[in-house]
Every structure is written in C-alpha cells, then in structure tokens.
CSV table of C-alpha atoms (C1' of nucleotides) and ligand atoms in Angstrom, one decimal:
chain,number,residue,atom,x,y,z
A,1,UNK,CA,0.0,0.0,0.0
A,2,UNK,CA,2.2,2.8,1.3
A,3,UNK,CA,5.4,3.4,-0.6
A,4,UNK,CA,8.6,4.2,1.4
A,5,UNK,CA,9.8,7.7,0.8
A,6,UNK,CA,13.2,6.4,-0.2
A,7,UNK,CA,11.9,4.3,-3.1
A,8,UNK,CA,10.3,7.3,-4.7
A,9,UNK,CA,13.5,9.2,-4.2
A,10,UNK,CA,15.5,6.5,-5.8
A,11,UNK,CA,13.1,6.5,-8.8
A,12,UNK,CA,13.3,10.2,-9.2
A,13,UNK,CA,17.0,10.3,-8.9
A,14,UNK,CA,17.4,7.4,-11.4
A,15,UNK,CA,15.4,9.3,-14.0
A,16,UNK,CA,17.2,12.5,-13.4
A,17,UNK,CA,20.7,10.9,-13.8
A,18,UNK,CA,19.5,9.3,-17.1
A,19,UNK,CA,18.1,12.5,-18.5
A,20,UNK,CA,14.6,11.1,-18.5
A,21,UNK,CA,11.7,13.5,-17.9
A,22,UNK,CA,9.8,13.1,-14.7
A,23,UNK,CA,6.2,13.2,-15.8
A,24,UNK,CA,3.0,13.0,-13.8
A,25,UNK,CA,2.1,9.7,-15.6
A,26,UNK,CA,5.5,8.1,-14.8
A,27,UNK,CA,5.2,9.0,-11.2
A,28,UNK,CA,1.8,7.5,-10.9
A,29,UNK,CA,2.7,4.3,-12.8
A,30,UNK,CA,5.8,3.8,-10.7
A,31,UNK,CA,3.9,4.4,-7.4
A,32,UNK,CA,1.3,1.9,-8.5
A,33,UNK,CA,3.6,-0.9,-9.6
A,34,UNK,CA,6.0,-0.4,-6.7
A,35,UNK,CA,3.2,-0.6,-4.1
A,36,UNK,CA,1.9,-4.0,-5.4
A,37,UNK,CA,3.2,-7.4,-4.5
A,38,UNK,CA,1.0,-9.4,-6.8
A,39,UNK,CA,3.0,-9.2,-10.0
A,40,UNK,CA,0.4,-7.2,-12.0
A,41,UNK,CA,0.1,-7.2,-15.7
A,42,UNK,CA,0.0,-4.0,-17.7
A,43,UNK,CA,-3.8,-3.8,-17.9
A,44,UNK,CA,-4.1,-4.1,-14.2
A,45,UNK,CA,-1.7,-1.2,-13.6
A,46,UNK,CA,-3.5,0.8,-16.3
A,47,UNK,CA,-6.9,0.3,-14.6
A,48,UNK,CA,-5.7,1.4,-11.2
A,49,UNK,CA,-3.7,4.4,-12.4
A,50,UNK,CA,-6.6,5.5,-14.5
A,51,UNK,CA,-8.6,6.2,-11.3
A,52,UNK,CA,-6.1,8.9,-10.5
A,53,UNK,CA,-5.2,10.0,-14.1
A,54,UNK,CA,-8.3,9.3,-16.2
A,55,UNK,CA,-6.7,10.3,-19.5
A,56,UNK,CA,-3.7,8.0,-19.3
A,57,UNK,CA,-3.2,5.6,-22.2
A,58,UNK,CA,-2.3,1.9,-22.1
A,59,UNK,CA,0.6,2.6,-24.4
A,60,UNK,CA,2.1,5.0,-21.8
A,61,UNK,CA,1.8,2.3,-19.2
A,62,UNK,CA,3.7,-0.2,-21.4
A,63,UNK,CA,6.3,2.3,-22.3
A,64,UNK,CA,6.8,3.3,-18.7
A,65,UNK,CA,7.0,-0.3,-17.5
A,66,UNK,CA,9.7,-1.1,-20.0
A,67,UNK,CA,11.6,2.0,-19.1
A,68,UNK,CA,11.4,1.0,-15.4
A,69,UNK,CA,12.8,-2.4,-16.3
A,70,UNK,CA,15.6,-0.8,-18.4
A,71,UNK,CA,16.4,1.4,-15.3
A,72,UNK,CA,16.6,-1.7,-13.2
A,73,UNK,CA,13.7,-0.6,-11.0
A,74,UNK,CA,11.4,-3.6,-11.8
A,75,UNK,CA,11.7,-6.9,-13.5
A,76,UNK,CA,9.4,-9.1,-15.6
A,77,UNK,CA,8.4,-12.7,-14.7
A,78,UNK,CA,9.2,-15.7,-16.8
A,79,UNK,CA,11.5,-16.1,-19.8
A,80,UNK,CA,10.2,-12.7,-20.6
A,81,UNK,CA,9.2,-11.3,-23.9
A,82,UNK,CA,7.1,-13.0,-26.4
A,83,UNK,CA,5.6,-16.4,-27.1
A,84,UNK,CA,4.7,-19.5,-25.3
A,85,UNK,CA,7.4,-22.1,-25.3
A,86,UNK,CA,7.3,-25.8,-24.8
A,87,UNK,CA,9.6,-28.3,-23.2
A,88,UNK,CA,9.5,-32.0,-23.8
A,89,UNK,CA,12.4,-32.8,-21.5
A,90,UNK,CA,10.7,-34.7,-18.7
A,91,UNK,CA,13.9,-35.4,-16.8
A,92,UNK,CA,14.5,-33.1,-13.7
A,93,UNK,CA,16.5,-30.2,-15.0
A,94,UNK,CA,16.9,-26.4,-14.8
A,95,UNK,CA,17.2,-23.5,-17.2
A,96,UNK,CA,19.6,-20.8,-18.2
A,97,UNK,CA,17.7,-17.9,-19.9
A,98,UNK,CA,19.5,-15.2,-21.8
A,99,UNK,CA,18.0,-11.9,-21.0
A,100,UNK,CA,18.9,-10.5,-24.4
A,101,UNK,CA,17.9,-13.1,-27.0
A,102,UNK,CA,15.7,-15.3,-24.8
A,103,UNK,CA,17.6,-18.5,-25.6
A,104,UNK,CA,16.8,-21.0,-23.0
A,105,UNK,CA,19.1,-23.9,-22.3
A,106,UNK,CA,18.8,-26.9,-20.1
A,107,UNK,CA,21.3,-27.8,-17.5
A,108,UNK,CA,21.5,-30.5,-14.9
A,109,UNK,CA,22.4,-30.2,-11.2
A,110,UNK,CA,21.7,-32.8,-8.6
A,111,UNK,CA,21.9,-30.3,-5.8
A,112,UNK,CA,19.2,-28.2,-7.4
A,113,UNK,CA,17.0,-31.3,-7.8
A,114,UNK,CA,16.6,-31.8,-4.1
A,115,UNK,CA,16.2,-28.3,-2.7
A,116,UNK,CA,14.2,-28.2,0.4
A,117,UNK,CA,11.6,-25.5,0.4
A,118,UNK,CA,11.1,-23.3,3.5
A,119,UNK,CA,8.2,-23.8,5.8
A,120,UNK,CA,6.9,-20.4,4.8
A,121,UNK,CA,5.8,-21.8,1.5
A,122,UNK,CA,3.3,-24.2,3.0
A,123,UNK,CA,1.1,-21.2,3.8
A,124,UNK,CA,0.9,-20.5,0.0
A,125,UNK,CA,0.2,-23.9,-1.4
A,126,UNK,CA,1.5,-27.3,-2.2
A,127,UNK,CA,4.7,-27.5,-4.2
A,128,UNK,CA,4.8,-30.0,-7.1
A,129,UNK,CA,8.0,-29.1,-8.8
A,130,UNK,CA,11.0,-26.9,-8.1
A,131,UNK,CA,13.1,-25.4,-10.8
A,132,UNK,CA,16.0,-23.0,-10.8
A,133,UNK,CA,16.0,-20.3,-13.4
A,134,UNK,CA,19.3,-18.6,-14.1
A,135,UNK,CA,19.2,-15.4,-16.0
A,136,UNK,CA,22.2,-13.8,-17.7
A,137,UNK,CA,23.9,-13.3,-21.0
A,138,UNK,CA,24.5,-16.2,-23.3
A,139,UNK,CA,27.9,-16.4,-25.0
A,140,UNK,CA,26.6,-15.3,-28.3
A,141,UNK,CA,25.0,-12.2,-26.9
A,142,UNK,CA,28.1,-11.5,-24.8
A,143,UNK,CA,30.2,-11.5,-28.0
A,144,UNK,CA,27.7,-9.0,-29.6
A,145,UNK,CA,27.9,-6.8,-26.5
A,146,UNK,CA,31.7,-6.3,-26.9
A,147,UNK,CA,31.8,-4.0,-29.9
B,1,UNK,CA,17.4,-35.7,-33.2
B,2,UNK,CA,16.4,-39.4,-32.9
B,3,UNK,CA,13.6,-40.3,-30.6
B,4,UNK,CA,13.9,-43.3,-28.3
B,5,UNK,CA,11.4,-46.0,-29.1
B,6,UNK,CA,10.2,-46.0,-25.6
B,7,UNK,CA,9.2,-42.3,-25.6
B,8,UNK,CA,6.9,-42.9,-28.6
B,9,UNK,CA,5.5,-46.0,-26.9
B,10,UNK,CA,4.7,-44.0,-23.7
B,11,UNK,CA,3.0,-41.4,-25.8
B,12,UNK,CA,0.8,-43.9,-27.6
B,13,UNK,CA,0.0,-45.7,-24.4
B,14,UNK,CA,-0.9,-42.4,-22.7
B,15,UNK,CA,-3.3,-41.5,-25.4
B,16,UNK,CA,-4.9,-44.9,-25.5
B,17,UNK,CA,-5.5,-45.0,-21.7
B,18,UNK,CA,-7.1,-41.6,-22.0
B,19,UNK,CA,-9.4,-42.5,-24.9
B,20,UNK,CA,-7.7,-39.9,-27.1
B,21,UNK,CA,-7.5,-40.8,-30.8
B,22,UNK,CA,-4.0,-41.5,-32.2
B,23,UNK,CA,-3.9,-39.3,-35.3
B,24,UNK,CA,-1.2,-38.9,-37.8
B,25,UNK,CA,-0.9,-35.2,-36.9
B,26,UNK,CA,-0.6,-35.9,-33.2
B,27,UNK,CA,2.1,-38.5,-33.9
B,28,UNK,CA,4.2,-36.1,-36.0
B,29,UNK,CA,3.7,-33.1,-33.6
B,30,UNK,CA,4.8,-35.3,-30.6
B,31,UNK,CA,7.8,-36.6,-32.5
B,32,UNK,CA,8.8,-33.1,-33.4
B,33,UNK,CA,8.6,-31.5,-30.0
B,34,UNK,CA,10.0,-34.5,-28.2
B,35,UNK,CA,13.1,-34.5,-30.4
B,36,UNK,CA,14.0,-30.9,-29.8
B,37,UNK,CA,15.9,-29.5,-26.8
B,38,UNK,CA,15.6,-25.9,-27.7
B,39,UNK,CA,12.2,-25.1,-26.2
B,40,UNK,CA,10.4,-24.3,-29.4
B,41,UNK,CA,7.3,-22.1,-29.8
B,42,UNK,CA,4.2,-23.3,-31.6
B,43,UNK,CA,5.1,-21.6,-34.8
B,44,UNK,CA,8.4,-23.4,-34.9
B,45,UNK,CA,6.9,-26.8,-34.4
B,46,UNK,CA,4.3,-26.0,-37.0
B,47,UNK,CA,6.9,-25.1,-39.6
B,48,UNK,CA,8.9,-28.3,-39.1
B,49,UNK,CA,5.9,-30.6,-39.0
B,50,UNK,CA,4.5,-29.0,-42.1
B,51,UNK,CA,7.4,-30.3,-44.1
B,52,UNK,CA,6.1,-33.8,-43.4
B,53,UNK,CA,2.4,-33.0,-43.2
B,54,UNK,CA,1.8,-30.1,-45.6
B,55,UNK,CA,-1.9,-29.6,-44.8
B,56,UNK,CA,-1.5,-29.4,-41.0
B,57,UNK,CA,-3.0,-26.3,-39.3
B,58,UNK,CA,-1.5,-24.1,-36.7
B,59,UNK,CA,-4.6,-24.7,-34.6
B,60,UNK,CA,-3.9,-28.4,-34.5
B,61,UNK,CA,-0.4,-27.7,-33.3
B,62,UNK,CA,-1.7,-25.6,-30.5
B,63,UNK,CA,-4.4,-28.1,-29.6
B,64,UNK,CA,-2.0,-30.9,-29.6
B,65,UNK,CA,0.6,-29.2,-27.5
B,66,UNK,CA,-1.9,-28.3,-24.9
B,67,UNK,CA,-3.1,-31.9,-24.9
B,68,UNK,CA,0.4,-33.1,-24.4
B,69,UNK,CA,0.8,-30.8,-21.5
B,70,UNK,CA,-2.4,-32.0,-20.0
B,71,UNK,CA,-1.1,-35.6,-20.4
B,72,UNK,CA,2.1,-34.6,-18.6
B,73,UNK,CA,4.3,-35.4,-21.6
B,74,UNK,CA,5.6,-31.8,-22.0
B,75,UNK,CA,5.6,-28.6,-20.0
B,76,UNK,CA,5.6,-24.9,-20.8
B,77,UNK,CA,8.2,-22.4,-19.8
B,78,UNK,CA,7.6,-19.5,-17.5
B,79,UNK,CA,4.7,-18.8,-15.2
B,80,UNK,CA,2.6,-20.0,-18.0
B,81,UNK,CA,-0.7,-18.3,-18.6
B,82,UNK,CA,-0.8,-15.5,-20.9
B,83,UNK,CA,0.4,-12.0,-20.3
B,84,UNK,CA,3.5,-10.2,-19.3
B,85,UNK,CA,3.8,-9.6,-15.6
B,86,UNK,CA,5.9,-7.1,-13.7
B,87,UNK,CA,7.6,-7.3,-10.4
B,88,UNK,CA,8.8,-4.2,-8.4
B,89,UNK,CA,10.3,-6.3,-5.6
B,90,UNK,CA,14.0,-5.6,-5.9
B,91,UNK,CA,15.0,-7.6,-2.9
B,92,UNK,CA,16.4,-11.1,-3.6
B,93,UNK,CA,13.4,-13.4,-3.5
B,94,UNK,CA,11.8,-16.4,-5.2
B,95,UNK,CA,8.4,-17.4,-6.5
B,96,UNK,CA,5.6,-19.8,-6.0
B,97,UNK,CA,3.5,-20.1,-9.1
B,98,UNK,CA,0.1,-21.8,-9.1
B,99,UNK,CA,-0.3,-24.0,-12.2
B,100,UNK,CA,-4.0,-23.5,-12.2
B,101,UNK,CA,-4.7,-19.8,-11.7
B,102,UNK,CA,-1.3,-18.4,-12.3
B,103,UNK,CA,-1.1,-16.6,-9.0
B,104,UNK,CA,2.5,-15.8,-8.3
B,105,UNK,CA,3.7,-15.2,-4.7
B,106,UNK,CA,7.0,-14.1,-3.4
B,107,UNK,CA,8.9,-16.0,-0.7
B,108,UNK,CA,12.2,-15.5,0.9
B,109,UNK,CA,14.9,-18.1,1.5
B,110,UNK,CA,18.5,-17.3,2.4
B,111,UNK,CA,19.7,-20.7,1.2
B,112,UNK,CA,18.2,-20.1,-2.2
B,113,UNK,CA,19.8,-16.7,-2.5
B,114,UNK,CA,23.3,-18.2,-2.5
B,115,UNK,CA,23.0,-21.2,-4.7
B,116,UNK,CA,26.3,-22.0,-6.4
B,117,UNK,CA,25.8,-22.8,-10.0
B,118,UNK,CA,27.5,-25.8,-11.6
B,119,UNK,CA,30.6,-25.4,-13.8
B,120,UNK,CA,28.6,-26.8,-16.7
B,121,UNK,CA,26.7,-23.5,-16.9
B,122,UNK,CA,29.9,-21.5,-17.8
B,123,UNK,CA,29.8,-23.0,-21.2
B,124,UNK,CA,26.4,-21.4,-21.8
B,125,UNK,CA,26.9,-17.9,-20.5
B,126,UNK,CA,27.3,-15.6,-17.6
B,127,UNK,CA,24.8,-15.8,-14.8
B,128,UNK,CA,23.5,-12.5,-13.4
B,129,UNK,CA,20.7,-13.7,-11.2
B,130,UNK,CA,19.4,-17.0,-9.9
B,131,UNK,CA,15.8,-17.5,-8.9
B,132,UNK,CA,13.9,-20.6,-7.7
B,133,UNK,CA,10.5,-21.2,-9.2
B,134,UNK,CA,8.2,-23.5,-7.3
B,135,UNK,CA,5.2,-24.7,-9.2
B,136,UNK,CA,2.2,-26.2,-7.6
B,137,UNK,CA,-1.4,-25.7,-6.4
B,138,UNK,CA,-2.2,-22.6,-4.4
B,139,UNK,CA,-4.5,-23.0,-1.4
B,140,UNK,CA,-7.5,-21.4,-3.1
B,141,UNK,CA,-7.2,-23.7,-6.1
B,142,UNK,CA,-6.7,-26.7,-3.9
B,143,UNK,CA,-9.9,-26.0,-2.2
B,144,UNK,CA,-11.7,-25.8,-5.6
B,145,UNK,CA,-10.1,-29.1,-6.5
B,146,UNK,CA,-11.8,-30.9,-3.6
B,147,UNK,CA,-15.4,-30.9,-4.9
C,1,DT,C1',-14.7,-55.1,-45.2
C,2,DT,C1',-18.0,-51.7,-44.6
C,3,DA,C1',-20.9,-48.6,-41.8
C,4,DT,C1',-21.4,-45.6,-38.0
C,5,DT,C1',-20.3,-41.8,-35.2
C,6,DA,C1',-18.0,-39.0,-32.0
C,7,DA,C1',-13.7,-36.8,-32.1
C,8,DA,C1',-10.4,-34.3,-34.6
C,9,DC,C1',-9.1,-31.6,-38.4
C,10,DA,C1',-8.2,-27.4,-41.8
C,11,DG,C1',-9.1,-23.0,-42.9
C,12,DG,C1',-10.5,-18.8,-42.0
C,13,DA,C1',-12.4,-15.4,-38.8
C,14,DA,C1',-12.1,-13.4,-34.3
C,15,DT,C1',-9.9,-12.0,-30.1
C,16,DC,C1',-6.7,-10.0,-27.3
C,17,DA,C1',-2.2,-8.3,-25.7
C,18,DT,C1',1.3,-5.5,-27.3
C,19,DT,C1',3.4,-2.1,-30.4
C,20,DC,C1',3.4,1.5,-33.8
C,21,DT,C1',2.1,6.1,-35.9
C,22,DT,C1',1.0,10.7,-35.6
C,23,DA,C1',-0.7,14.9,-34.0
C,24,DT,C1',-0.8,17.3,-29.6
C,25,DT,C1',1.0,18.4,-25.1
C,26,DT,C1',4.5,19.1,-21.7
C,27,DA,C1',9.0,19.0,-18.7
C,28,DG,C1',13.0,21.1,-18.5
C,29,DT,C1',15.7,24.9,-19.5
C,30,DA,C1',16.9,29.6,-20.5
D,1,DT,C1',7.4,33.5,-20.7
D,2,DA,C1',9.2,31.1,-24.8
D,3,DC,C1',11.5,27.3,-26.8
D,4,DT,C1',12.2,22.5,-28.1
D,5,DA,C1',13.0,17.7,-27.6
D,6,DA,C1',10.7,14.3,-25.3
D,7,DA,C1',6.5,12.3,-23.9
D,8,DT,C1',1.7,11.6,-24.4
D,9,DA,C1',-3.2,10.1,-26.1
D,10,DA,C1',-5.8,7.9,-29.3
D,11,DG,C1',-6.4,4.9,-32.5
D,12,DA,C1',-4.6,1.8,-36.1
D,13,DA,C1',-1.7,-2.1,-36.8
D,14,DT,C1',0.5,-6.4,-35.7
D,15,DG,C1',1.0,-10.9,-34.2
D,16,DA,C1',0.1,-14.8,-31.2
D,17,DT,C1',-3.5,-17.6,-29.8
D,18,DT,C1',-8.2,-19.2,-29.9
D,19,DC,C1',-12.7,-19.9,-31.8
D,20,DC,C1',-16.1,-21.4,-35.4
D,21,DT,C1',-17.9,-24.4,-38.8
D,22,DG,C1',-18.1,-27.6,-42.3
D,23,DT,C1',-15.3,-31.7,-43.7
D,24,DT,C1',-12.5,-35.8,-42.6
D,25,DT,C1',-11.0,-39.7,-40.0
D,26,DA,C1',-9.9,-43.1,-36.1
D,27,DA,C1',-12.0,-46.3,-33.5
D,28,DT,C1',-15.5,-49.6,-33.0
D,29,DA,C1',-18.7,-52.9,-34.3
D,30,DA,C1',-21.7,-55.3,-37.7
E,201,MN,MN1,14.1,-27.5,-20.5
E,202,MN,MN1,8.3,-11.3,-7.0
E,203,ZN,ZN1,21.5,-14.5,-25.9
E,204,ZN,ZN1,-4.3,-21.1,-7.9
DNA sequence: TTATTAAACAGGAATCATTCTTATTTAGTA
DNA sequence: TACTAAATAAGAATGATTCCTGTTTAATAA
C-alpha cells in the first residue's frame, strides 16, 4: 500500500541521472507498480492508475514499465518477452535464460533437484515441482555486447 | 534428433488409456517436440511438421501441444498463462506459481539466495541472477479441486 | 470389409495483448 | 514566458493464440 519515501526518491534520482523526464504519468505508474506485491500485468496497472489519471493511455503504461525495467527498478516474470514455449524434457532439469535473446538452455544439477523448500511456502500452497532459473547473458550475446 | 522407441510407446499408451485418438498429426507433432531440446514455440513446431504433413494447421499444433501438456508429456516455460507480468520487488526473492490460476507469490529463503551454480553453466553464458521457481497448487485452487 | 459416429481436423475469422504512428501536449531549460 | 526535444493520447496495426464451422477420420462394431 504505502510506498517508502526512499523508493520514490531513488526512482526520481534514477530518471534525473538518465536525463529522462519526470512526468506525472510516470510518477503514478511507478507508485502503482511499486506498491503492489501481486505481480500485476499492464492492464491491471492501467486500470488502477486510470482512477487517478483518467486520460492516461495503455501505451504509456507499457512504455513506462519497459523504461522502469531498463532502469533496473522492476523486472518481468518468466523467460520474458514474447511467445509460449514448450519443453519435452521430462527429466529433472533447470534453465539458463538469456536476458537479451531469450535463448533457454537446459542444465542438470543434482543439488538443485533436491532443494528443500522453506516452511513459509506451506502457507501459500502445495509444491509439485522446483526449478532453478538462471538469468544472464548467453555467450553469443556477450560477444555481440563487446563492440 | 532421434527419438527413443520408448518415448513414442509411452506417448501412444498415454493416449490410449485416456481414450484420445491417435492421429497422424498428433504423432508427428509429438515426435517433433520430443526430439527438440531448444524449447520451441508453436510456430516453430508448425513449420517443421509442415514439411512432413503439408496440410496441418497451426490450430492443430496448439491443440496438440496443450493436450500433451495435459497428459504430462511436455511442460511450458515461464509462469505460463498469458500476459507479461511485472515485479517491483527488488529484494532477492523467489516465486511460488500456481499452475491452475497463475497466481505468483514471493517468498524468501537465504539458502536459495546463495546457490552456487555448476561449472557446466559457464559453457552457456554468464549468470546474473538465480531464482527458484516453485510450481504447484495454491490453497485457493486446492480448495476448488476438492469438490 | 464396410458402416457408424464422435472426435479431430483445416481454414479462416475473431480475439486480445502489445506495439506502432502521428498529431498534440508538456517537462526542462533559458 | 518562450523554446524544443521528449513524452503523451488515441487509434490503427500487428502478431500470437483461440474460436467457429463444415469436412474428414480413427475407432468400434456389424
Ligand atoms: Mn528444459
Ligand atoms: Mn516477486
Ligand atoms: Zn542471448
Ligand atoms: Zn491457484
């Protein structure tokens, strides 16, 4: 609900140092997404912000959310970006996901196959499967980067 | 590339025991997705299968992939469901994802924050972040289930 | 083998999330 | 207060996925 003063200050400072304009819309969108712990989608952020800024457009919400991600102030869930992807590997395994190109590679690790989940999680639901997702730069994208 | 005889047998048996018809299309789609380790999207499966079954439709590919998921023969990547979702929680944390309703909840676990990734992964790329993703049934959906 | 029929299919239309285009507005600066 | 590049709103476009409908087919039994 309430947003710590410091978070807002960090947001404003981050924009200033990047030469990005601090608009009314951006302020409201950041306050909305930063105050929610339920991993909202863009439409949900849009609906809520609209109560305070009735003329805001969905496009502005998307643009702002991507900008916030670029600035490292928020992240996206999942292998990010575009389409549904399928996996026929039924053996226990884990994934490395490239944050640039989205390439997703399997890897195997016995230690990761037998993680024991904290008590805390029982209050949420029943775990059926545990997977580790590593995010980073794949070698191909790292090579691109150095130019 | 090549698909072990047993995988195909399991596939055929799984369909039979569920009373699902074993069609030419389903056979080819399963063989395609099961032979690939690159987590293809539906369009990619479609393109490849089309070389062997020129009249196949994209709709059939989608229907079949969902059916295979239902049968437990494949999985989907990410928190599944449809839309992009955003997360403004910048503290190190992990996720529980409900496989029914898609609800995604944060949880915290020091042990998970300091996983050490296997050597193997260095051959793929540079890891920037590691997150554990637990999949299962949330309490609300579990209650629905029992009826 | 042939007939029967519910299930599955192909093709095209529809939907829906996301992105693009463009004319208008505004934050930052002087 | 005036200037200007950046940001916005609105609506059109795109693209992935799903739905609709008439046709085909796998499975079963005569
Ligand atoms: Mn995999
Ligand atoms: Mn989270
Ligand atoms: Zn990459
Ligand atoms: Zn649920």
